[in-house]
Amino acid sequence: MMEVQTTTTSSFNSSGNQPSPSLTSTMSIDKLIPALLECFGIILCGYIAGRTNIITSTQAKGLGNFVSRFALPALLFKNMVLLDFSNVTWSFLWSILTAKVSVFGIVCVLTLMVASPDSRYSKAGIFSIFATQSNDFALGYPIVEALYKSTHPEYLQYIYLVAPVSLMLLNPIGFALCEIQKWKNEGDRQQNKLLIVGGVIFQVIKNPIVFMVVIGIIAHFALHQTIPPFMVEFVDGLANSFGGAALFYLGLSMVGQLGKLTKSTVGTLILLITAKLLLMPLICKDMVDLLDNSHNSTLNQSSLSDYAFIYGVFPTAPSVALYAIYYNTELEVVTAGMVISTFLAAPIMYVTAWLITIRSMDPQLLLDSLQSVRFNISILSLVALVWTIVVMFLSKKIRRLPHIFSVNLFFAQCLTCIALIVWNFVVKGDNFIGQVLIFTILCISLYSTYLWPGLIALSVVLLKKFDDLKVSLGMLVIAGWGVPVSVTAVLLLAGQRVYGETDVFFFYGRLQIICTLVVLSLSVLLTGGSLICLSRESWTEKKRSEEGNTLFVPEEEPTRDRDTKNQPQYEPVGQFEDPNGGLTCGCTSDQRMPDMIIPINVGNTHPTLAGHCEISCGSTDCLLVEDVELQQVGDRQVARHVLLCLLLTVSNLANVSSCLWLLLSTSPGRLSLELLFFCAVTNYGQGILSFAIFGLDKHLIIQPFKRRLYSLCCRKKLNQQSQTDLPDDVRLTCIQFSIYHKQQCVRDIVKRRGCEITTAVDCFFGCELVDWLQKAGLSQDRDEAVLYGIRLQKGGVLEHLKQEYDFKDSCLHYHFIT
């Protein structure tokens, strides 16, 4: 009987219980930890030197120029000359080339579909280069040398053959896309297109790395694989200086990069790192398995495919940041992604190498370990989910869309954890009915967790287009639970149980994996399509807003447009609840929304205001206390839902890869274990992710905690602090404003707001003071005006009505202290 039990037991037996000497000698892991310590130790030294200003940014550029223009070209020239082409497996190189082209094309096409027209081509070019250009020489070569020098020394030269694929083939395509965007933005359509092509070719040719690769290949044949004696010492001196200098420069280049990361770039960064560290290694390994037919030995082909997987994990090269600087495109995403991918690559490479080189592998022990991981992570996830669901009910967000759908997701995740915990006890007995019952509940809830990210993303798209989703609401809920029930019913009726199998993932064998793959594929396609529509709708509305046709109300902190060239236009559009407390009004300006972040002014039914920033709703308590309760059900938190969908889609992609790996490979090997353990953590640990995004409600938990902490610590210090204890810039700003500007500012922006005259309060909005400071010439832009307001608050000139918030460019209520 061809069941998937052969995947979980027999395949591990063939590669684990009967270890052969040749299998355990394909890689040496003993030197891997020293190599990792060497690489990341030097990187850490460079980072410390940059952070402490031992080496300044200007000096770091000099070191970078030496590494990229002298040391690396010399190293490439030396190895191109000495390269032994007769010992090269060309099918392996074609496989890596195909994998890189595939990833480059996927990233490029998706970016062109999602990004806004004003930066579409440049983003496609830079992001595609980011996903395919690896740090082969500085970080990759020492790792490969540690793993394969004593067993497969010929693998080392593949680094020098594979690297030019990006530099000479793929990077020019990315540069061409960036040049096209530059040409479009300049508006000089009369420029000859041949000049653009010529500029790209010139950019590639003048690259010293490409130039020396070509010269090295020519010298290889002209000098018969030997470097002239008079050049040996010179070339060796430059080449040997590359390793330490390149790693040290990598550490220098990481200083301050994560600080540039913003909310709007998180989604893009998640997708890029997924493409680099998940999609690239999987495709590299699959391409080698499919295209490398030159080996009669399965062992040799398996060794090459494992090497391809490790090569795919190599992090992004720092030179990509230089390309982003040159074209002024997505520098924050590229630099932060370079740092994160570098430090994520280390544990992935170590775990991969450990799995490949482990001498014996007891399949039962592995399955027990996998079940233990699922059980433990389910307990943690269940606790986090209970907290998150309670918070959703207490904050009353469950009454609003799309929180209704996210709560369904949380219930499905909670049911999955409970069922898996019960399964851990039921499977040890012989109660067949109990096993089938718990398996049914677990299968339905797990498939539901796969589907809900796509349905949540679809609901956000529908909310953008329609105010009333009563019909769609019911249909989406039915789909979220009905499809898993239907698929599980088919599995139970048509499937054949694998007797003796204790792993719930393989309980019904091959048919279960096929059903899982169908549900996962449906969810990934639905989520991806919805997020693409969401992003396109976002930049379409942004373009309309620039023409003054629409008004955006941002999701989290309502801030005014920071473009000082185009002053915001106010329009009485209605009364909204401010996420930061207080009541926002129709004075919120047009907001430029980043890609994948969608405004939430849909389905608003609040009454229209009569004038600019006029509120006639109540006293101080009405303004700042009662409306907090209203806000808790008014904030759609679209950005958080998008982030949740993105992260769960990454998990679903990993599950798709695992299913395909198990279905298409007769002997998946040990690397499939790495993917199985990752899928176990992501499938049953979703509750921890949900808690991190939705479990810490701002108004229910964070703000009361901050107020309590503020009352215990900060208020006492402020009361004891005299005017002379203030910093000089704060004290001088407060004196200047109080003497020369305060009276005029009070006349211009302070208004009496309240339900009744007896309970009205003289106050103003933070955004109004920012406008006034710019108008009065006390600040050059909105950022500078916010800093000015913060200094006034520190100096005791103004404060929030309830002393809950710092000064912000938003519709929070403040008043001057008399």
mmCIF file of C-alpha atoms in Angstrom, residues 505 513 653-663 672 675-676 679:
data_model
loop_
_atom_site.group_PDB
_atom_site.id
_atom_site.type_symbol
_atom_site.label_atom_id
_atom_site.label_comp_id
_atom_site.label_asym_id
_atom_site.label_seq_id
_atom_site.Cartn_x
_atom_site.Cartn_y
_atom_site.Cartn_z
ATOM 1 C CA PHE A 505 -0.663 14.947 9.671
ATOM 2 C CA ILE A 513 -1.734 15.585 2.079
ATOM 3 C CA LEU A 653 3.556 28.817 1.762
ATOM 4 C CA ALA A 654 5.839 26.736 3.963
ATOM 5 C CA ASN A 655 3.060 24.166 4.334
ATOM 6 C CA VAL A 656 2.559 24.104 0.563
ATOM 7 C CA SER A 657 6.275 23.452 0.076
ATOM 8 C CA SER A 658 6.202 20.680 2.655
ATOM 9 C CA CYS A 659 3.200 18.981 1.001
ATOM 10 C CA LEU A 660 4.753 19.187 -2.460
ATOM 11 C CA TRP A 661 8.042 17.880 -1.117
ATOM 12 C CA LEU A 662 6.353 14.859 0.459
ATOM 13 C CA LEU A 663 4.157 14.152 -2.577
ATOM 14 C CA SER A 672 12.178 17.872 4.817
ATOM 15 C CA LEU A 675 10.420 22.149 6.998
ATOM 16 C CA LEU A 676 8.119 19.845 8.992
ATOM 17 C CA CYS A 679 5.393 24.040 9.831
#
